[in-house]
Coordinates of C-alpha atoms and ligand atoms in Angstrom, one line a residue:
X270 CA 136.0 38.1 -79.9
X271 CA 133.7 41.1 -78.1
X272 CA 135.6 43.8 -76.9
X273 CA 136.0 45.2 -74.5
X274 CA 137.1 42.8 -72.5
X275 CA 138.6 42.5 -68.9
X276 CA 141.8 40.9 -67.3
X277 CA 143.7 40.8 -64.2
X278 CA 147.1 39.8 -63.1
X279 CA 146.7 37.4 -60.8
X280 CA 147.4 37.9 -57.2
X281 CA 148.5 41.9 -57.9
X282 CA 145.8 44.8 -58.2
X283 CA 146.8 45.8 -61.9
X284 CA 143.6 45.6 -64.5
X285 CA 143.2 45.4 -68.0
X286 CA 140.6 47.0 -70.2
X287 CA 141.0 45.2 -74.2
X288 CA 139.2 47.4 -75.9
X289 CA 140.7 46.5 -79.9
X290 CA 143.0 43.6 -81.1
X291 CA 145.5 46.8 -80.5
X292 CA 143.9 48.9 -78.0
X293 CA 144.3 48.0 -74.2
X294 CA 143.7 50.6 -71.4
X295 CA 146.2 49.5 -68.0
X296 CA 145.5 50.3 -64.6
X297 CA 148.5 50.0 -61.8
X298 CA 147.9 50.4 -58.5
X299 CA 149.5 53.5 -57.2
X300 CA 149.6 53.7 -53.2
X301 CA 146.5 52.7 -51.4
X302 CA 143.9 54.7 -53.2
X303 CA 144.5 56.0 -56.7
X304 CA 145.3 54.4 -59.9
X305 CA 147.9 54.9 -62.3
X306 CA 146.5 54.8 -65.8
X307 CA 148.7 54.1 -69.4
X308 CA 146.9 53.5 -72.7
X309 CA 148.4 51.2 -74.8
X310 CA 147.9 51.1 -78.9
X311 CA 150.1 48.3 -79.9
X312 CA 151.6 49.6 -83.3
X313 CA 154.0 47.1 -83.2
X314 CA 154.4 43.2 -83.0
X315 CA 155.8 43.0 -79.5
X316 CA 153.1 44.7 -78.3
X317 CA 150.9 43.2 -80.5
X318 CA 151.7 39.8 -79.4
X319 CA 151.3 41.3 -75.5
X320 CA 148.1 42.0 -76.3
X321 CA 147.6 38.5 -78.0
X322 CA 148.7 36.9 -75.0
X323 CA 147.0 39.0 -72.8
X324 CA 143.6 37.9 -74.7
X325 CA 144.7 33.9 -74.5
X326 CA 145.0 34.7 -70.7
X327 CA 148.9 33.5 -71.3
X328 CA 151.0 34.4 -68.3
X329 CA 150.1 35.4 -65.0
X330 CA 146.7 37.5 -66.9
X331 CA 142.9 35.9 -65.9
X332 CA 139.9 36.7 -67.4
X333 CA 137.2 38.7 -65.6
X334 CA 133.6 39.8 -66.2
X335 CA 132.6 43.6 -66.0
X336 CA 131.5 43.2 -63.1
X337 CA 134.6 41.9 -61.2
X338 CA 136.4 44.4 -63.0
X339 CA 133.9 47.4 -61.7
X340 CA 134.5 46.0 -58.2
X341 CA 138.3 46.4 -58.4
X342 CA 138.5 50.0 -59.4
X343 CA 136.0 51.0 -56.7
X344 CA 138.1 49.6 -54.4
X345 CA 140.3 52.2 -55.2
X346 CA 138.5 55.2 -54.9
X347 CA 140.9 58.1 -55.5
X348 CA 141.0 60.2 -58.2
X349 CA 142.6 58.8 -61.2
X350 CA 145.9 59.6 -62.5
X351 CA 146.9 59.8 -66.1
X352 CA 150.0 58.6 -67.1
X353 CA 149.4 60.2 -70.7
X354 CA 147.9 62.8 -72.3
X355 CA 146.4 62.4 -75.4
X356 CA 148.9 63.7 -77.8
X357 CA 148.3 66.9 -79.8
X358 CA 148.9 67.6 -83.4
X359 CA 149.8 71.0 -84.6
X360 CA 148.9 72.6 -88.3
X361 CA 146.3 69.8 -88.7
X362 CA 145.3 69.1 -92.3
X363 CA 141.7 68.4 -93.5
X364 CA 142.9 67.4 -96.7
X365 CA 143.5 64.1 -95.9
X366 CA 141.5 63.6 -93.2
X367 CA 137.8 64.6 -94.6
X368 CA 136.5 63.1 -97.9
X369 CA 135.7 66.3 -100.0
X370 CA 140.2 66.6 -100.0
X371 CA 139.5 70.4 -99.9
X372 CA 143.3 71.9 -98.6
X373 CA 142.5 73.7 -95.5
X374 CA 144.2 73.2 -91.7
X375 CA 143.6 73.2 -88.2
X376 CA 145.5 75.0 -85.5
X377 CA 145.6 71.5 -83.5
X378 CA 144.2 68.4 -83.3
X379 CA 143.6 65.5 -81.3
X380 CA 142.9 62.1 -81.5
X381 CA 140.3 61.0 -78.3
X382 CA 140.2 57.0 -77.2
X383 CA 138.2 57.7 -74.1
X384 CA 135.7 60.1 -72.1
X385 CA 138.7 61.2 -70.3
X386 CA 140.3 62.3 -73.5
X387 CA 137.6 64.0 -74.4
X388 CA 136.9 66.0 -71.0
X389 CA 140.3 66.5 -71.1
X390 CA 140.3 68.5 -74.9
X391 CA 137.0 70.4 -73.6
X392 CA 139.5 71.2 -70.9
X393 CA 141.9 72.6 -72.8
X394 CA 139.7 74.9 -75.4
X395 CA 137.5 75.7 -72.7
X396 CA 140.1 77.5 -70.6
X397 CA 141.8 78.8 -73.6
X398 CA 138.3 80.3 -75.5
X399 CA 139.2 78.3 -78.5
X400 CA 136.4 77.4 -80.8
X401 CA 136.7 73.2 -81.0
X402 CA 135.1 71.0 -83.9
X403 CA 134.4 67.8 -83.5
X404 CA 134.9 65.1 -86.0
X405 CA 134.8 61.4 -87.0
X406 CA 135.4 60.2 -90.9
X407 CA 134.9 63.6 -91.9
X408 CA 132.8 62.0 -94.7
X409 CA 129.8 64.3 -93.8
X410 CA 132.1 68.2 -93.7
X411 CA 133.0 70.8 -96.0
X412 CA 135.8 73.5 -94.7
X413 CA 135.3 76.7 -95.9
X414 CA 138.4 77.7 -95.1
X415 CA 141.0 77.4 -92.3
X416 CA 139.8 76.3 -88.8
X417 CA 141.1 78.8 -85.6
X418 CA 140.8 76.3 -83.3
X419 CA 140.8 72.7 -82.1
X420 CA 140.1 69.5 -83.6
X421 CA 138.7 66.8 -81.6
X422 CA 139.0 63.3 -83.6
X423 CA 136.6 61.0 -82.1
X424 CA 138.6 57.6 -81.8
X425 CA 136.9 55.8 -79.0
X426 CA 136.8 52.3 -80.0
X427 CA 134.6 48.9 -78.4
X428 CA 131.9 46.7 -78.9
X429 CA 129.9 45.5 -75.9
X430 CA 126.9 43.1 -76.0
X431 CA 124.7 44.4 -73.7
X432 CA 121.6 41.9 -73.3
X433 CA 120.5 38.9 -75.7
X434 CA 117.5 37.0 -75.7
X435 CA 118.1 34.6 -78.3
X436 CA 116.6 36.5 -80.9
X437 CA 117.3 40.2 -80.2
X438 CA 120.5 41.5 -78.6
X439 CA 121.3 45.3 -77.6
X440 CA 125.0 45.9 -78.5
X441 CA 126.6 49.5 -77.7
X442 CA 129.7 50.3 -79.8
X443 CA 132.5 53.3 -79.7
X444 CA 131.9 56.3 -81.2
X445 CA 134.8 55.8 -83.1
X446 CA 134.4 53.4 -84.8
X447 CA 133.9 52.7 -88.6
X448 CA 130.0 52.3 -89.4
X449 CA 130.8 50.0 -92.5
X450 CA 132.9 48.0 -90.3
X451 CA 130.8 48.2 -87.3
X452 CA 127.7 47.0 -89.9
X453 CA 129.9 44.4 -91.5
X454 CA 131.2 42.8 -88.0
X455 CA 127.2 42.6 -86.8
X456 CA 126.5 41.2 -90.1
X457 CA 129.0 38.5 -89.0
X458 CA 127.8 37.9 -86.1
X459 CA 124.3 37.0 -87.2
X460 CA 123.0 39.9 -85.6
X461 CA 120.9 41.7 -88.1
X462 CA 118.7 45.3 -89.5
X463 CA 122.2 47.6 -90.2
X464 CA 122.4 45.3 -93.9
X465 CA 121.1 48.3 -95.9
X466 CA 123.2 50.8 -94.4
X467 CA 126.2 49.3 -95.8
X468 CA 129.0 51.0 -97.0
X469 CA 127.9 54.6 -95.7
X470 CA 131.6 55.7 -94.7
X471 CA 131.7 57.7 -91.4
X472 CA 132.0 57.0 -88.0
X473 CA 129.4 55.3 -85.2
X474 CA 129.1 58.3 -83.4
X475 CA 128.0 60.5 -86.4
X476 CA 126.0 58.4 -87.3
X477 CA 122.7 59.7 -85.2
X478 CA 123.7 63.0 -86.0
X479 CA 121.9 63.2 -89.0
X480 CA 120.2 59.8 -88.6
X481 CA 121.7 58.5 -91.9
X482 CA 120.2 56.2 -93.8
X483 CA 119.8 54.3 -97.4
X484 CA 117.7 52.0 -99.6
X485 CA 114.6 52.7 -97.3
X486 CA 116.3 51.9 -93.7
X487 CA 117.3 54.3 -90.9
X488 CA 119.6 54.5 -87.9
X489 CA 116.8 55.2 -86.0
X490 CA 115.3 52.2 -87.2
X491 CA 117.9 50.3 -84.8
X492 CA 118.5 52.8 -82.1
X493 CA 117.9 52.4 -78.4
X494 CA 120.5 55.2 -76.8
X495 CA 123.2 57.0 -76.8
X496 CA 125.5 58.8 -74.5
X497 CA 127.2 62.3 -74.8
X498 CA 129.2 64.2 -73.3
X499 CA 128.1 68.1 -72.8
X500 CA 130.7 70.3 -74.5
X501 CA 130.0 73.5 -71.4
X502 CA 129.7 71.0 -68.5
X503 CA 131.7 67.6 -69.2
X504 CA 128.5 66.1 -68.1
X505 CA 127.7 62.3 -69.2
X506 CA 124.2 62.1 -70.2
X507 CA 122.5 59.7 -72.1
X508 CA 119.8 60.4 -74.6
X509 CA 117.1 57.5 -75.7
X510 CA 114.9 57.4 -79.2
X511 CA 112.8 60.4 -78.3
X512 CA 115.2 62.8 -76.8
X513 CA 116.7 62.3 -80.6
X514 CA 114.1 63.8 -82.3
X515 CA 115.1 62.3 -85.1
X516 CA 113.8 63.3 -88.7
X517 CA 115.0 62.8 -92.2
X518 CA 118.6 63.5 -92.1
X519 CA 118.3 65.2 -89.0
X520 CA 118.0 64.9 -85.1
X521 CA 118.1 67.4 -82.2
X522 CA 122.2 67.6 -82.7
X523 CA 121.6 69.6 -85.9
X524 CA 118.8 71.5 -84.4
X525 CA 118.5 73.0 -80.8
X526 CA 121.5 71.3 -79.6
X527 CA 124.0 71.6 -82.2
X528 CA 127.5 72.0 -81.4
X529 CA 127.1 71.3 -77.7
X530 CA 127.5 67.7 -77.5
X531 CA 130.4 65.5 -78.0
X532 CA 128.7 61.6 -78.7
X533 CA 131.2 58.8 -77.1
X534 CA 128.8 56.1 -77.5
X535 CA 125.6 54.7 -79.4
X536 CA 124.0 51.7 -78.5
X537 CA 121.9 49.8 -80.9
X538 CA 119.0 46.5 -81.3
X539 CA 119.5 44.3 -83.2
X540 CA 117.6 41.3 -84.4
X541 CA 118.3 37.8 -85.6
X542 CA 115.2 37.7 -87.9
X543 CA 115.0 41.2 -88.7
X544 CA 112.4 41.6 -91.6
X545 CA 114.5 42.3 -95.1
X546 CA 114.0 45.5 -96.9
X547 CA 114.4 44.8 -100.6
X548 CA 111.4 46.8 -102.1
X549 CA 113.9 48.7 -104.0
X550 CA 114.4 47.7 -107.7
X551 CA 118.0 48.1 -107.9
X552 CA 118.5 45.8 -104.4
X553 CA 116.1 43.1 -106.6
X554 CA 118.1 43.6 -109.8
X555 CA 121.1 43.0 -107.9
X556 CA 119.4 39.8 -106.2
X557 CA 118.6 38.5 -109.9
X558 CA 122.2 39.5 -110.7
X559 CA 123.9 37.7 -107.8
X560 CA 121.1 35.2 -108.8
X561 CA 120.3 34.5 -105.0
X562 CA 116.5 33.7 -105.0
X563 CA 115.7 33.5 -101.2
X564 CA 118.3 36.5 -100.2
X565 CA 119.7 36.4 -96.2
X566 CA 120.6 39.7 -94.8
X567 CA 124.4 39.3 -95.6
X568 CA 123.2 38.9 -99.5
X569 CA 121.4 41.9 -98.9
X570 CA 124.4 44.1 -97.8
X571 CA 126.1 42.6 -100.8
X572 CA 123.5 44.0 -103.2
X573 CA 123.6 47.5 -101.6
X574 CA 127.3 47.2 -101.9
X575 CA 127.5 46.6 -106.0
X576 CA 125.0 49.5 -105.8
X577 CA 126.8 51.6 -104.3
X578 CA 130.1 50.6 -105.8
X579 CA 128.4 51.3 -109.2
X580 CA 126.5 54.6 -108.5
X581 CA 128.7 56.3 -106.1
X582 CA 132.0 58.1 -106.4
X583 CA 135.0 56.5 -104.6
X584 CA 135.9 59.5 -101.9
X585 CA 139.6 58.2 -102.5
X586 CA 139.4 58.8 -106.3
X587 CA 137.0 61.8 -106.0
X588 CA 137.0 64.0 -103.7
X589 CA 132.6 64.4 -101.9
X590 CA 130.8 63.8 -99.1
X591 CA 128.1 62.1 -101.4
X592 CA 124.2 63.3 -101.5
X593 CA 125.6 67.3 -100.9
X594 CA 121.8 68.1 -100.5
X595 CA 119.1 67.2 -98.8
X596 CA 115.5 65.4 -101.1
X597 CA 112.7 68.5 -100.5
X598 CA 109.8 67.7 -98.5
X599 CA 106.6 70.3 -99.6
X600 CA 103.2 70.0 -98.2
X601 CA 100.5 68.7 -100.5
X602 CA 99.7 72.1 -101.9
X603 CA 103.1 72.9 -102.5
X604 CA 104.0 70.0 -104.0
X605 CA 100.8 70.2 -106.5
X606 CA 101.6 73.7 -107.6
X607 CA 105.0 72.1 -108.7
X608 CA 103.5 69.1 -110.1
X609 CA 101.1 71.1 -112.1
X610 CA 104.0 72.7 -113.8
X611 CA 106.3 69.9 -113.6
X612 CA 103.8 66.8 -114.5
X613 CA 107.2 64.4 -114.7
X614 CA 108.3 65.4 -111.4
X615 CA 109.8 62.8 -109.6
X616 CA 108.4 62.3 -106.1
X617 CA 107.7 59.6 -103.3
X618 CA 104.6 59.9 -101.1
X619 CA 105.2 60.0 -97.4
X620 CA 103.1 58.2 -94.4
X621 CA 101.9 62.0 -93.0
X622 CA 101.0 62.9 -96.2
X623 CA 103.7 65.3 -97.5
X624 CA 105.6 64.4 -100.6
X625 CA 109.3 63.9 -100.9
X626 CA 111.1 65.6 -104.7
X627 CA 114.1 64.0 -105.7
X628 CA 116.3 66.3 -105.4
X629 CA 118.9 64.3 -108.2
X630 CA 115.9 65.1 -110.3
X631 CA 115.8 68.7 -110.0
X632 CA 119.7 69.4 -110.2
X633 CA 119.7 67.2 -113.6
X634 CA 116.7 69.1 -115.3
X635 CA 118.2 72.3 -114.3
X636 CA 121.0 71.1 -116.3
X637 CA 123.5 71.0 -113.6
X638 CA 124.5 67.1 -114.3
X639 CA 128.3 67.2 -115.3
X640 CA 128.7 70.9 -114.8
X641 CA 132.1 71.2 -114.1
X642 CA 134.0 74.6 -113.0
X643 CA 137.6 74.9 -112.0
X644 CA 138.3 72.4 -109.5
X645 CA 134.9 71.3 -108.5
X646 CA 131.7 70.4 -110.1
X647 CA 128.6 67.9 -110.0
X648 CA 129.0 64.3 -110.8
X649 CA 128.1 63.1 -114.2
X650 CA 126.1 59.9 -112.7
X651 CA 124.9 61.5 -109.7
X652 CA 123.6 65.1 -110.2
X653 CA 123.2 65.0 -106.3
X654 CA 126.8 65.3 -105.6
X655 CA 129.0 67.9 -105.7
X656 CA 132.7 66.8 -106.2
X657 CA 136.6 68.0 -106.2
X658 CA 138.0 67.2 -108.9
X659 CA 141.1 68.4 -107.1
X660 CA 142.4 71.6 -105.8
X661 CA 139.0 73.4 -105.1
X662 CA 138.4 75.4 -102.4
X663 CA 135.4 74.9 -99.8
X664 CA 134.7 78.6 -101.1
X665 CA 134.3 77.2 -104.5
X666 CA 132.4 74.4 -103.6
X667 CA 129.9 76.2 -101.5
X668 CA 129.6 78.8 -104.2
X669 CA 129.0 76.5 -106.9
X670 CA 125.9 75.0 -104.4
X671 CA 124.2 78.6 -104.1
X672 CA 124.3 79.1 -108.0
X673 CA 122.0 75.8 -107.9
X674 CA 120.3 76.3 -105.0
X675 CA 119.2 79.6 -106.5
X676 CA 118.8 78.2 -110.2
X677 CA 116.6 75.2 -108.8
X678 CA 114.1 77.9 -107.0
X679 CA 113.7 79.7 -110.0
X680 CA 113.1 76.9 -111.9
X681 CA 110.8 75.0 -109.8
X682 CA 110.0 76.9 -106.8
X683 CA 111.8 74.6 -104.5
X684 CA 114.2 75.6 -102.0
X685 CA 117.2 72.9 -101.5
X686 CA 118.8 72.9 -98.3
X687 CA 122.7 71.0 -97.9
X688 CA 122.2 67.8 -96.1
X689 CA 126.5 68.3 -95.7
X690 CA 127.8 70.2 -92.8
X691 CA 129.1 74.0 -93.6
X692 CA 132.2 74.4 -91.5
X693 CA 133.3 78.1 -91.4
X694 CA 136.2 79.0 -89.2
Ligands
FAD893 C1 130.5 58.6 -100.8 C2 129.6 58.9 -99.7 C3 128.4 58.3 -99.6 C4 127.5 58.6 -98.5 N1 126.3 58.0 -98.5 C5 125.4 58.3 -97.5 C6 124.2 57.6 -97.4 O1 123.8 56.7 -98.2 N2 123.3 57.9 -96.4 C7 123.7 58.9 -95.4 O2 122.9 59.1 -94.5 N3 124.9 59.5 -95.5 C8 125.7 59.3 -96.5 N4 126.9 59.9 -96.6 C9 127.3 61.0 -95.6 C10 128.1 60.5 -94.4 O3 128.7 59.2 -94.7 C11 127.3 60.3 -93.1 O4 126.7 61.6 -92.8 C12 128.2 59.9 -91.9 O5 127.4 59.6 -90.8 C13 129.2 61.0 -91.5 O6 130.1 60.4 -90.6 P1 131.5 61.0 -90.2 O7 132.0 60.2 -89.0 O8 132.3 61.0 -91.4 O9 131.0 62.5 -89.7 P2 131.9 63.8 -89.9 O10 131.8 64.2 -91.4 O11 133.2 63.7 -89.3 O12 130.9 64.8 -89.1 C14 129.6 65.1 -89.5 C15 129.0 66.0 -88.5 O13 128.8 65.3 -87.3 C16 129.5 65.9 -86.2 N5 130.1 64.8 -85.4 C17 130.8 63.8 -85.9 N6 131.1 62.9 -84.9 C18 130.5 63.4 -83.8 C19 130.5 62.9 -82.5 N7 131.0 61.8 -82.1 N8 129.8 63.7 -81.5 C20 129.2 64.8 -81.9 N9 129.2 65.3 -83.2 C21 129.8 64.6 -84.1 C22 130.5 66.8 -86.9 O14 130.9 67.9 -86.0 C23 129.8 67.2 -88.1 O15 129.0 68.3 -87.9 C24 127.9 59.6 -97.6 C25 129.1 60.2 -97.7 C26 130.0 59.9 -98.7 C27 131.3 60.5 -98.8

């Protein structure tokens, strides 16, 4: 099943949106112009079967395109009229809502299904001058302390196929939803290039943020657009591949315009035959392991998966937000000064010429692996991440990430820069 999906009752005005197997946005007619509006999340097995039966077209319910749909509400000008407010949640807690667990709260919090939602929250902080921070898995944050202000929880959920050729498709999906799942349902579907992205927890709509990436594919790799919503103005506008400006673990919304867009949705192409990218060794040892000889993309996802499984900390056992800094790029005569004193440095050329460190590397032969200091400390398999070993505070963690930022330059000249967001309230 594709969501969304559209029904009407037939012979009455009242449309259906079916945007999850749980998630269905109503609209009633109310007097001859407007529209009464009630979001429905069916928690519950009457309403889930409602929303079953809705699907099967059961009852007086028919199915109709987007289109049809479109024509209906325009039919009905007038402004529309909620019938709820998104609810919000006072004293929010981060602990168990952001990977690293660090104990710290937010004044309030709400959880957003749709633009309106999320005009509606801008409203709200907006009038009241409260700072807002907006937020999906919350696998990519670390609270330095208490947040003054709002939360916005990006839940806007759908998958929409946009155009298909037979080979490649263009699908746009939610904001909020789950990248694994999101990868994991296009695997599925045959539709193919997310495979070595895998696993990377988070959220769609984060996911351009910082144009994430793994075993040598990125999102921008796959992206066509995607549409935000301006934090000042509650402007729609959509942004295509170069408006981006993406880079290595970054793009314009960690850069010039940070903080001042809320993402709703991100549309991606996808390809049937999308080349496979198993040049790395530990995807091929995994291959030989799984014994596949002639891997298909779904065998590939597989392999990233063990890999992950194996090398990674489980956020729900261990508190992180995995790689906590960013690989150094230097310019050639930067990186030869290093390499002159470091001959064993380990380093991967780049296409323009510059040269990317490991930054793993450095951490471990600056003797940070498996450092461990009150509640918080770096991994003993993965000198790259910094974790909580529980009850550390995003002080602690932060400060822990100075002493080997600073201990890194001295040792090799190189600055490290966090590749994790620095929330300071
Ligand atoms: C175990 C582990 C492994 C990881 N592995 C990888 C990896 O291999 N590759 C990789 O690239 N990353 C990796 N990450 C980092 C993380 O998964 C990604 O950065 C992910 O995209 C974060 O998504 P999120 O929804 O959790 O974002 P959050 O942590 O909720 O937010 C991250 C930033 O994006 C902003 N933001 C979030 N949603 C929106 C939105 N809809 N609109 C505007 N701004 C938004 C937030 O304000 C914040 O600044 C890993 C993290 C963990 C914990």
């Amino acid at each position: 099943m594709i969501f969304p999906c559209f029904r009407k009752l037939i012979g009455v005005d009242t449309l259906y949106a079916i945007e999850g197997p749980r998630h269905v946005i109503e609209w009633q007619p109310l007097g001859d112009s407007k529209w009464l509006i009630h979001k429905h999340y069916a928690s519950d097995y009457p309403r889930y079967q409602w929303v079953s039966e809705l699907l099967a077209e059961a009852g007086h319910a028919e199915a109709i395109s987007k289109e049809e749909w479109q024509a209906c509400l325009a039919r009905r000008s007038g402004e529309d009229e909620r019938s709820s407010l998104p609810r919000v949640l006072k004293n929010w807690s981060f602990a168990a809502n952001t990977t690293f667990g660090v104990d710290a709260m937010a004044t309030r919090a709400v959880e957003v299904q749709s633009d309106a939602d999320v005009r509606w929250v801008l409203k709200q902080t907006r009038e009241a001058g409260l700072p807002l921070l907006v937020l999906g898995g919350g696998s990519n944050v670390l609270l330095h302390g208490d947040w003054n202000g709002w939360v916005l929880k990006m839940a806007i959920e759908g998958m929409e196929v946009l155009s298909d050729d037979g080979r490649e498709l263009d699908v746009v999906v939610g904001a909020g939803e789950g990248w694994h799942k999101w990868v994991m349902q296009a695997l599925e579907n045959g539709w193919n290039g997310l495979e070595n992205m895998a696993l990377i927890p988070g959220s769609v709509g984060a996911s351009p943020m910082q144009n994430i990436g793994a075993y040598g594919v990125e999102v921008k790799d796959r992206f066509l657009w995607l549409e935000a919503i301006h934090q000042e103005t509650g402007a729609l506008e959509r942004f295509d591949f170069a408006r981006c400006e993406f880079g290595y673990r970054d793009s314009i919304f960690k850069q010039a315009e940070r903080d001042r867009w809320v993402i709703v949705r991100v549309a991606f192409r996808l390809d049937r035959k999308a080349p496979l990218h198993t040049a790395y060794g530990a995807i091929q040892h995994e291959l030989q392991e799984l014994k596949v000889d002639v891997p298909s993309h779904r065998d590939v996802a597989e392999a990233v998966m063990r890999i992950r499984r194996s090398k990674l900390p489980d956020p729900n056992v261990l508190g992180n937000a995995g790689s906590f800094f960013k690989n150094p790029i230097l310019d050639p005569e930067e990186f030869n000064q290093v390499q002159k004193r470091h001959p064993q440095v380990v380093h991967y050329s780049l296409e323009d010429g510059r040269f990317k460190l490991a930054a793993g590397w450095l951490i471990d032969q600056a003797g940070w692996k498996g450092h461990r200091r009150k509640g918080c400390g770096v991994h003993d398999l993965q000198a790259l991440v910094l974790v909580n070993y529980g009850g550390a505070t995003g002080s602690e963690i932060w400060a822990l990430a100075q002493d080997i930022i600073n201990d890194v330059q001295e040792k090799f000249g190189v600055q490290l820069e966090p590749e994790v967001n620095q929330i300071r309230g």
